[in-house]
Amino acid sequence: MASASETTNYFLRRAFKALELDPRYERLLMTPAREVRVELPIVMDDGNVETFIGYRVQHDDSRGPFKGGLRYHHEVEIDEVRSLASLMTWKTAVVGVPFGGAKGGIQVDARRLSKSESERLTRRFATAISDVIGPLRDIPAPDVNTNGQIMGWFFDQYSRSNGFSPGVVTGKPVELHGSLGRGAATGRGCMFAIRECLKHDGKAIEGTRFVIQGFGNVGSWFAKLVHAQGGKVIAVSDINGGIYNEDGLDIPALCAHVDNTRTVVEFAGSKPVANAELLTLECDVLVPAALGHVLTEQNAAEVKAAYVLEAANGPCTAEGADILDSRNIQCIPDIWANAGGVTVSYFEWTQNLQNFRWTEQKVNTELERIMVDAHTRIRAAMETHACSMRTAAFIVAVQAVKSATDMRGLQ
Ligand code: NAD
């Protein structure tokens, strides 16, 4: 299996080829502008000192300040961060928000950390990378196992040395300069993406059967939103296991169960399903909303869905994606499908720079407009280049980044 960054570059090369791009752009647009690795020693609650490793990779800033999430996970490593940073460059470009791409993370099993250990680690990380971030330089956001509280500590720590700087991170709590609608934004954007694709094919969310891997921020919001529109969520999973009900799960009741138990497992009226099995359940839309590289050459031939909606970043390996394409399963690529989060992060950032709050309705309306406009551009590229939706999304993005790079100049 190719590494995470090789996988991203594999998809990217198809767009370069379709655009007949001069080879000199390959190096320029593929490799990151800056990679930072930091050691983060903190005192644990038991008095011991542990040292964690953190990364920030800044891929490209030709279209605006670097932008991308922070992930706390024991599998965080430089190659994956590199790949996720690159995906952010193409994601911000495909939806046309004025940012570049970056990503960061700490190699840590977040479930092991107490709240105070998590706070100390976050503050240490904010200080360690403070020279390379800033509201007009690089703006982190939440990702796997990071949330509004962590963004709040990050904002506070940065502001201690730099003055009041709410625009240094997005995804902050609403009470602390966050944006209304940011929590739901990625799931809502995914909902708009599948709605547009279904509409294009003469279908609707109502009655459509969804299977969702991952029930965190993105998966749970997506489930709530499609359920509210008459979609049938027949299976979901989290790190502890999966649940299934062929008649459709009661999503509001499931959310209450998760609030109480912190897991989807043992939800009343559902049958257990193993995580691997969940990906091959028969459904209309399979939604990977957890981690990367889950649809591979091992299981892509067994997928029994008409659409794969990439709510997670990089859920398909190169081989997995090619198998899905060859089986005419419509893969809705991550760089568009889950761009709702960074889009509302952009709204949060503009609100912070202006110290002016938008209504939730304005946030949601503008998000919908941006997702729908991107869909129109991607469909046009699919027609012009007779290519997959993924290659078309990369084509739209590469054209935007290349133009900005050319216009800024290299002197
Ligand atoms: P999260 O930490 O809130 O939730 C992750 C979920 O995945 C949890 O339910 C967890 O239990 C589950 N999970 C982890 N390992 C699993 C496994 N092996 N099998 C099944 N479930 C597993 O994270 P999130 O913010 O919802 O992010 C999910 C994905 O969406 C990531 O790929 C992230 O990069 C991507 N994404 C997030 C945002 C955002 O705004 N949060 C934006 C764009 C993309």
Coordinates of N, CA, C and O in Angstrom, one line a residue, residues 188-336:
R188 N -22.8 19.2 7.8 CA -23.8 19.9 7.0 C -23.3 20.0 5.6 O -24.0 19.8 4.6
G189 N -22.0 20.3 5.4 CA -21.4 20.4 4.1 C -21.5 19.0 3.4 O -21.8 19.0 2.2
C190 N -21.2 18.0 4.1 CA -21.4 16.6 3.6 C -22.8 16.4 3.1 O -23.0 15.7 2.1
M191 N -23.7 16.9 3.9 CA -25.2 16.7 3.5 C -25.5 17.4 2.2 O -26.1 16.9 1.3
F192 N -24.9 18.7 2.1 CA -25.1 19.4 0.8 C -24.5 18.6 -0.3 O -25.0 18.6 -1.4
A193 N -23.3 18.1 -0.1 CA -22.6 17.4 -1.2 C -23.4 16.2 -1.7 O -23.6 16.0 -2.9
I194 N -23.9 15.3 -0.7 CA -24.6 14.2 -1.2 C -26.0 14.6 -1.8 O -26.5 14.0 -2.8
R195 N -26.6 15.6 -1.2 CA -27.9 16.1 -1.7 C -27.7 16.5 -3.2 O -28.5 16.2 -4.1
E196 N -26.6 17.3 -3.5 CA -26.4 17.7 -4.9 C -26.1 16.6 -5.8 O -26.6 16.5 -7.0
C197 N -25.4 15.6 -5.3 CA -25.1 14.4 -6.2 C -26.3 13.6 -6.5 O -26.6 13.1 -7.6
L198 N -27.1 13.4 -5.4 CA -28.4 12.6 -5.6 C -29.3 13.4 -6.5 O -29.9 12.8 -7.4
K199 N -29.4 14.7 -6.3 CA -30.3 15.6 -7.2 C -29.8 15.4 -8.7 O -30.6 15.3 -9.6
H200 N -28.5 15.5 -8.9 CA -28.0 15.3 -10.2 C -28.4 14.0 -10.9 O -28.6 13.9 -12.1
D201 N -28.6 13.0 -10.0 CA -29.0 11.6 -10.5 C -30.5 11.4 -10.4 O -30.9 10.3 -10.5
G202 N -31.2 12.5 -10.2 CA -32.7 12.4 -10.1 C -33.2 11.7 -8.8 O -34.3 11.1 -8.8
K203 N -32.4 11.8 -7.7 CA -32.8 11.2 -6.5 C -32.8 12.3 -5.3 O -32.5 13.4 -5.6
A204 N -33.2 11.8 -4.1 CA -33.3 12.8 -3.0 C -32.8 12.0 -1.7 O -32.7 10.8 -1.7
I205 N -32.5 12.8 -0.7 CA -32.1 12.2 0.6 C -33.2 11.4 1.2 O -32.9 10.3 1.8
E206 N -34.4 11.8 1.0 CA -35.5 11.1 1.6 C -35.6 9.7 1.1 O -35.5 9.4 -0.1
G207 N -35.6 8.7 2.1 CA -35.6 7.3 1.7 C -34.3 6.7 1.4 O -34.2 5.5 1.2
T208 N -33.3 7.5 1.2 CA -31.9 7.0 0.9 C -31.3 6.3 2.2 O -31.5 6.8 3.3
R209 N -30.7 5.2 2.0 CA -30.1 4.4 3.1 C -28.6 4.7 3.3 O -27.8 4.5 2.3
F210 N -28.2 5.1 4.5 CA -26.9 5.5 4.7 C -26.2 4.6 5.8 O -26.9 4.1 6.7
V211 N -24.9 4.3 5.6 CA -24.1 3.6 6.5 C -22.9 4.5 6.9 O -22.3 5.0 5.9
I212 N -22.7 4.8 8.2 CA -21.7 5.8 8.5 C -20.7 5.2 9.5 O -21.0 4.6 10.5
Q213 N -19.4 5.3 9.0 CA -18.3 4.8 9.9 C -17.7 6.0 10.7 O -17.2 6.9 10.0
G214 N -17.8 6.0 12.0 CA -17.4 7.1 12.8 C -18.6 7.9 13.2 O -19.4 8.3 12.4
F215 N -18.7 8.2 14.5 CA -19.8 8.9 15.0 C -19.3 10.0 15.9 O -19.8 10.3 17.0
G216 N -18.3 10.7 15.5 CA -17.8 11.9 16.2 C -18.5 13.1 15.7 O -19.6 13.1 15.3
N217 N -17.7 14.2 15.6 CA -18.3 15.5 15.2 C -18.9 15.3 13.8 O -20.1 15.7 13.6
V218 N -18.2 14.9 12.8 CA -18.7 14.8 11.5 C -19.8 13.8 11.3 O -20.9 14.1 10.8
G219 N -19.5 12.6 11.7 CA -20.5 11.5 11.5 C -21.8 11.8 12.2 O -22.9 11.5 11.6
S220 N -21.8 12.3 13.4 CA -23.0 12.4 14.2 C -23.8 13.6 13.6 O -25.0 13.5 13.5
W221 N -23.2 14.7 13.2 CA -23.9 15.8 12.6 C -24.5 15.4 11.3 O -25.7 15.7 11.0
F222 N -23.7 14.7 10.5 CA -24.2 14.2 9.2 C -25.5 13.4 9.4 O -26.5 13.5 8.8
A223 N -25.4 12.4 10.4 CA -26.5 11.5 10.7 C -27.7 12.3 11.1 O -28.9 12.1 10.6
K224 N -27.6 13.3 12.0 CA -28.7 14.1 12.4 C -29.4 14.8 11.2 O -30.6 14.9 11.1
L225 N -28.5 15.4 10.4 CA -29.1 16.2 9.3 C -29.8 15.4 8.2 O -30.8 15.8 7.7
V226 N -29.2 14.2 7.9 CA -29.9 13.4 6.8 C -31.1 12.8 7.4 O -32.2 12.6 6.8
H227 N -31.1 12.4 8.7 CA -32.2 11.8 9.4 C -33.4 12.8 9.4 O -34.5 12.5 9.1
A228 N -33.1 14.1 9.7 CA -34.1 15.1 9.7 C -34.8 15.3 8.4 O -35.9 15.8 8.3
Q229 N -34.0 14.9 7.3 CA -34.6 15.1 5.9 C -35.2 13.8 5.4 O -35.4 13.6 4.2
G230 N -35.4 12.8 6.3 CA -36.1 11.6 5.9 C -35.1 10.5 5.4 O -35.5 9.5 4.8
G231 N -33.8 10.8 5.5 CA -32.8 9.7 5.2 C -32.8 8.6 6.2 O -33.2 8.9 7.4
K232 N -32.5 7.4 5.8 CA -32.5 6.3 6.7 C -31.1 5.9 7.1 O -30.3 5.4 6.2
V233 N -30.6 6.1 8.3 CA -29.3 5.7 8.7 C -29.4 4.3 9.3 O -30.0 4.1 10.3
I234 N -28.9 3.3 8.5 CA -29.2 1.9 8.9 C -28.0 1.4 9.8 O -28.2 0.4 10.5
A235 N -26.8 2.0 9.7 CA -25.7 1.5 10.6 C -24.7 2.6 10.9 O -24.5 3.5 10.0
V236 N -24.2 2.6 12.0 CA -23.1 3.5 12.4 C -22.1 2.8 13.3 O -22.4 1.7 13.8
S237 N -20.9 3.4 13.4 CA -19.9 2.7 14.3 C -19.0 3.8 14.9 O -19.0 5.0 14.5
D238 N -18.4 3.4 16.0 CA -17.3 4.3 16.5 C -16.1 3.3 16.8 O -16.2 2.1 16.5
I239 N -15.1 3.8 17.5 CA -14.0 3.0 17.8 C -14.3 1.7 18.6 O -13.6 0.7 18.5
N240 N -15.4 1.7 19.3 CA -15.8 0.6 20.2 C -16.6 -0.5 19.4 O -16.8 -1.6 20.0
G241 N -17.1 -0.2 18.3 CA -17.9 -1.1 17.5 C -19.0 -0.5 16.7 O -19.2 0.7 16.8
G242 N -19.8 -1.3 16.1 CA -20.9 -0.8 15.2 C -22.2 -1.3 15.6 O -22.4 -2.3 16.3
I243 N -23.3 -0.6 15.1 CA -24.7 -1.0 15.4 C -25.4 -0.9 14.1 O -25.1 -0.1 13.2
Y244 N -26.5 -1.8 14.0 CA -27.2 -1.9 12.7 C -28.7 -2.1 13.0 O -29.1 -2.8 13.9
N245 N -29.5 -1.4 12.2 CA -31.0 -1.7 12.2 C -31.5 -1.4 10.8 O -31.4 -0.3 10.3
E246 N -31.9 -2.5 10.1 CA -32.2 -2.3 8.7 C -33.4 -1.4 8.4 O -33.6 -0.9 7.3
D247 N -34.2 -1.1 9.5 CA -35.4 -0.2 9.3 C -35.0 1.2 9.6 O -35.8 2.1 9.4
G248 N -33.7 1.5 10.0 CA -33.2 2.8 10.2 C -33.1 3.1 11.7 O -34.0 2.7 12.5
L249 N -32.0 3.7 12.1 CA -31.8 4.0 13.5 C -32.5 5.3 13.9 O -32.6 6.2 13.1
D250 N -33.0 5.4 15.1 CA -33.6 6.6 15.6 C -32.4 7.5 16.1 O -31.8 7.3 17.2
I251 N -32.0 8.4 15.2 CA -30.8 9.2 15.4 C -30.8 10.1 16.7 O -29.9 10.1 17.5
P252 N -31.9 10.8 16.9 CA -31.9 11.7 18.1 C -31.8 10.8 19.4 O -31.0 11.2 20.3
A253 N -32.4 9.6 19.4 CA -32.3 8.7 20.6 C -30.9 8.2 20.7 O -30.3 8.0 21.7
L254 N -30.3 7.9 19.5 CA -28.9 7.4 19.5 C -27.9 8.5 20.1 O -27.0 8.2 20.8
C255 N -28.2 9.7 19.7 CA -27.3 10.8 20.2 C -27.4 10.9 21.7 O -26.4 11.2 22.4
A256 N -28.7 10.8 22.2 CA -28.8 10.8 23.7 C -28.1 9.6 24.3 O -27.4 9.8 25.4
H257 N -28.2 8.4 23.7 CA -27.4 7.3 24.2 C -25.9 7.5 24.2 O -25.2 7.2 25.2
V258 N -25.4 8.2 23.2 CA -24.0 8.5 23.1 C -23.6 9.5 24.2 O -22.5 9.4 24.8
D259 N -24.5 10.5 24.4 CA -24.2 11.5 25.4 C -24.1 10.8 26.8 O -23.2 11.2 27.6
N260 N -24.9 9.8 27.0 CA -24.9 9.1 28.3 C -23.7 8.1 28.4 O -23.1 7.9 29.5
T261 N -23.4 7.3 27.3 CA -22.5 6.2 27.5 C -21.2 6.4 26.7 O -20.3 5.6 26.8
R262 N -21.1 7.5 25.9 CA -19.9 7.9 25.1 C -19.6 6.8 24.0 O -18.5 6.8 23.5
T263 N -20.6 6.0 23.7 CA -20.4 5.1 22.6 C -21.7 4.7 22.0 O -22.8 4.8 22.6
V264 N -21.7 4.3 20.7 CA -22.9 3.9 20.0 C -23.3 2.4 20.4 O -24.4 2.1 20.2
V265 N -22.3 1.7 20.9 CA -22.6 0.2 21.1 C -23.7 0.0 22.1 O -23.9 0.8 23.0
E266 N -24.4 -1.1 22.0 CA -25.5 -1.5 22.9 C -26.7 -0.5 22.9 O -27.4 -0.3 23.9
F267 N -26.9 0.2 21.7 CA -28.0 1.1 21.6 C -29.3 0.2 21.4 O -29.3 -0.7 20.6
A268 N -30.3 0.5 22.2 CA -31.5 -0.3 22.2 C -32.1 -0.4 20.8 O -32.2 0.5 20.1
G269 N -32.5 -1.7 20.5 CA -33.2 -1.9 19.2 C -32.2 -2.1 18.1 O -32.6 -2.1 16.9
S270 N -30.9 -2.2 18.3 CA -29.9 -2.4 17.2 C -29.2 -3.7 17.4 O -29.1 -4.2 18.5
K271 N -28.7 -4.2 16.3 CA -27.8 -5.4 16.3 C -26.4 -5.0 16.2 O -26.1 -4.0 15.5
P272 N -25.4 -5.7 16.9 CA -24.0 -5.3 16.7 C -23.5 -5.7 15.3 O -24.0 -6.6 14.7
V273 N -22.6 -4.9 14.8 CA -21.9 -5.2 13.6 C -20.5 -4.8 13.7 O -20.2 -3.7 14.2
A274 N -19.6 -5.7 13.2 CA -18.1 -5.4 13.4 C -17.8 -4.2 12.4 O -18.4 -4.1 11.4
N275 N -16.8 -3.4 12.8 CA -16.4 -2.3 12.0 C -16.0 -2.7 10.5 O -16.4 -2.0 9.6
A276 N -15.3 -3.8 10.4 CA -14.9 -4.2 9.0 C -16.2 -4.6 8.2 O -16.3 -4.2 7.0
E277 N -17.1 -5.2 8.8 CA -18.3 -5.7 8.2 C -19.2 -4.5 7.8 O -19.8 -4.5 6.7
L278 N -19.2 -3.5 8.6 CA -20.0 -2.3 8.3 C -19.7 -1.7 7.0 O -20.6 -1.2 6.3
L279 N -18.4 -1.7 6.6 CA -18.1 -1.0 5.3 C -18.6 -1.8 4.1 O -18.6 -1.2 3.0
T280 N -19.0 -3.0 4.3 CA -19.5 -3.8 3.1 C -21.0 -4.1 3.3 O -21.5 -5.0 2.5
L281 N -21.7 -3.4 4.1 CA -23.2 -3.6 4.2 C -23.8 -3.0 3.0 O -23.4 -2.0 2.4
E282 N -24.9 -3.6 2.6 CA -25.7 -3.1 1.5 C -26.4 -1.8 1.8 O -27.1 -1.7 2.9
C283 N -26.2 -0.8 1.1 CA -26.8 0.6 1.4 C -26.7 1.4 0.1 O -26.2 1.0 -0.9
D284 N -27.3 2.6 0.1 CA -27.2 3.5 -1.0 C -25.9 4.4 -0.9 O -25.2 4.6 -1.9
V285 N -25.6 4.9 0.3 CA -24.5 5.8 0.5 C -23.6 5.3 1.7 O -24.1 5.2 2.8
L286 N -22.4 5.0 1.4 CA -21.4 4.6 2.5 C -20.6 5.8 2.8 O -20.1 6.5 1.9
V287 N -20.6 6.2 4.1 CA -20.0 7.4 4.6 C -18.8 7.1 5.5 O -19.0 7.0 6.7
P288 N -17.6 7.0 5.1 CA -16.5 6.9 6.0 C -16.3 8.2 6.6 O -16.0 9.2 6.0
A289 N -16.4 8.3 8.0 CA -16.3 9.6 8.7 C -15.4 9.4 9.9 O -15.7 9.9 11.0
A290 N -14.4 8.5 9.8 CA -13.5 8.3 10.9 C -12.0 8.6 10.5 O -11.7 9.8 10.4
L291 N -11.3 7.6 10.1 CA -9.9 7.8 9.8 C -9.6 7.5 8.3 O -10.5 7.1 7.6
G292 N -8.3 7.7 7.9 CA -7.9 7.5 6.5 C -7.7 6.0 6.2 O -7.6 5.1 7.1
H293 N -7.6 5.7 4.9 CA -7.2 4.4 4.4 C -8.0 3.2 4.9 O -7.5 2.2 5.3
V294 N -9.3 3.4 4.9 CA -10.2 2.3 5.3 C -10.8 1.5 4.1 O -11.2 0.4 4.3
L295 N -10.8 2.2 3.0 CA -11.3 1.4 1.8 C -10.1 1.1 0.9 O -9.5 2.1 0.3
T296 N -9.8 -0.1 0.8 CA -8.5 -0.5 0.2 C -8.7 -1.6 -0.8 O -9.8 -2.0 -1.1
E297 N -7.6 -2.1 -1.3 CA -7.7 -3.2 -2.3 C -8.3 -4.5 -1.6 O -8.8 -5.4 -2.3
Q298 N -8.2 -4.5 -0.3 CA -8.8 -5.7 0.5 C -10.3 -5.7 0.5 O -10.9 -6.8 0.5
N299 N -10.9 -4.5 0.5 CA -12.4 -4.5 0.7 C -13.2 -3.7 -0.3 O -14.4 -3.8 -0.3
A300 N -12.5 -3.0 -1.2 CA -13.3 -2.1 -2.1 C -14.2 -2.9 -3.0 O -15.3 -2.4 -3.4
A301 N -13.7 -4.1 -3.4 CA -14.5 -4.9 -4.3 C -15.8 -5.4 -3.6 O -16.8 -5.9 -4.3
E302 N -15.8 -5.4 -2.2 CA -17.0 -5.9 -1.5 C -18.0 -4.8 -1.1 O -19.0 -5.1 -0.5
V303 N -17.6 -3.5 -1.4 CA -18.5 -2.4 -1.1 C -19.8 -2.6 -1.8 O -19.8 -2.8 -3.0
K304 N -21.0 -2.4 -1.1 CA -22.3 -2.6 -1.8 C -23.1 -1.3 -1.7 O -24.2 -1.3 -1.2
A305 N -22.5 -0.2 -2.1 CA -23.2 1.1 -2.0 C -23.1 1.7 -3.4 O -22.2 1.3 -4.2
A306 N -24.0 2.6 -3.7 CA -24.0 3.3 -5.0 C -23.0 4.5 -4.9 O -22.4 4.9 -5.9
Y307 N -22.9 5.1 -3.7 CA -22.1 6.3 -3.5 C -21.2 6.0 -2.3 O -21.6 5.5 -1.3
V308 N -19.9 6.5 -2.4 CA -19.1 6.6 -1.2 C -18.8 8.1 -1.0 O -18.3 8.8 -1.8
L309 N -19.3 8.6 0.2 CA -19.2 10.0 0.5 C -18.0 10.2 1.5 O -18.1 9.7 2.6
E310 N -16.9 10.8 1.0 CA -15.7 10.8 1.8 C -15.8 12.0 2.8 O -15.2 13.0 2.6
A311 N -16.5 11.7 3.9 CA -16.5 12.6 5.0 C -15.2 12.7 5.8 O -14.8 13.8 6.2
A312 N -14.5 11.6 5.9 CA -13.2 11.6 6.5 C -12.2 12.1 5.4 O -12.5 12.1 4.2
N313 N -11.0 12.4 5.9 CA -9.9 12.8 4.9 C -9.2 11.5 4.5 O -8.8 10.7 5.4
G314 N -9.0 11.3 3.2 CA -8.2 10.2 2.7 C -8.7 8.8 3.1 O -7.9 8.0 3.4
P315 N -10.1 8.6 3.0 CA -10.5 7.2 3.4 C -10.2 6.2 2.4 O -10.2 5.0 2.8
C316 N -9.9 6.5 1.2 CA -9.6 5.5 0.1 C -8.1 5.5 -0.1 O -7.5 6.5 -0.4
T317 N -7.6 4.3 -0.2 CA -6.2 4.2 -0.8 C -6.3 4.4 -2.3 O -7.4 4.3 -2.8
A318 N -5.2 4.5 -3.0 CA -5.2 4.7 -4.4 C -5.8 3.4 -5.0 O -6.7 3.5 -5.9
E319 N -5.4 2.2 -4.5 CA -6.0 1.0 -5.1 C -7.5 0.9 -4.8 O -8.3 0.5 -5.7
G320 N -7.9 1.3 -3.6 CA -9.3 1.2 -3.2 C -10.1 2.1 -4.1 O -11.2 1.8 -4.6
A321 N -9.6 3.3 -4.3 CA -10.4 4.3 -5.1 C -10.5 3.8 -6.6 O -11.6 3.9 -7.2
D322 N -9.4 3.2 -7.1 CA -9.5 2.7 -8.5 C -10.5 1.5 -8.6 O -11.2 1.4 -9.6
I323 N -10.6 0.7 -7.6 CA -11.5 -0.4 -7.6 C -13.0 0.2 -7.6 O -13.8 -0.2 -8.4
L324 N -13.2 1.1 -6.7 CA -14.5 1.8 -6.7 C -14.9 2.4 -8.0 O -16.0 2.2 -8.5
D325 N -13.9 3.1 -8.6 CA -14.2 3.7 -9.9 C -14.5 2.7 -11.0 O -15.5 2.8 -11.8
S326 N -13.8 1.6 -11.0 CA -14.0 0.5 -12.0 C -15.3 -0.1 -11.8 O -15.9 -0.7 -12.8
R327 N -15.9 -0.1 -10.6 CA -17.2 -0.7 -10.3 C -18.3 0.4 -10.5 O -19.5 0.1 -10.1
N328 N -18.0 1.6 -11.0 CA -18.9 2.7 -11.2 C -19.6 3.1 -9.9 O -20.8 3.5 -9.9
I329 N -18.9 2.9 -8.8 CA -19.4 3.5 -7.5 C -19.0 4.9 -7.5 O -17.8 5.2 -7.7
Q330 N -19.9 5.8 -7.3 CA -19.6 7.3 -7.4 C -18.9 7.7 -6.1 O -19.5 7.7 -5.0
C331 N -17.6 8.0 -6.2 CA -16.9 8.4 -5.0 C -16.9 10.0 -4.9 O -16.5 10.6 -5.9
I332 N -17.4 10.5 -3.9 CA -17.5 11.9 -3.7 C -16.3 12.4 -2.9 O -16.2 12.0 -1.7
P333 N -15.3 13.0 -3.5 CA -14.0 13.2 -2.9 C -14.0 14.1 -1.7 O -14.7 15.1 -1.7
D334 N -13.1 13.7 -0.8 CA -12.9 14.4 0.5 C -12.7 15.9 0.3 O -13.2 16.7 1.0
I335 N -11.9 16.3 -0.7 CA -11.5 17.7 -0.8 C -12.7 18.6 -1.1 O -12.7 19.8 -0.9
W336 N -13.8 18.0 -1.6 CA -15.1 18.8 -1.7 C -16.1 18.3 -0.6 O -16.6 19.2 0.1

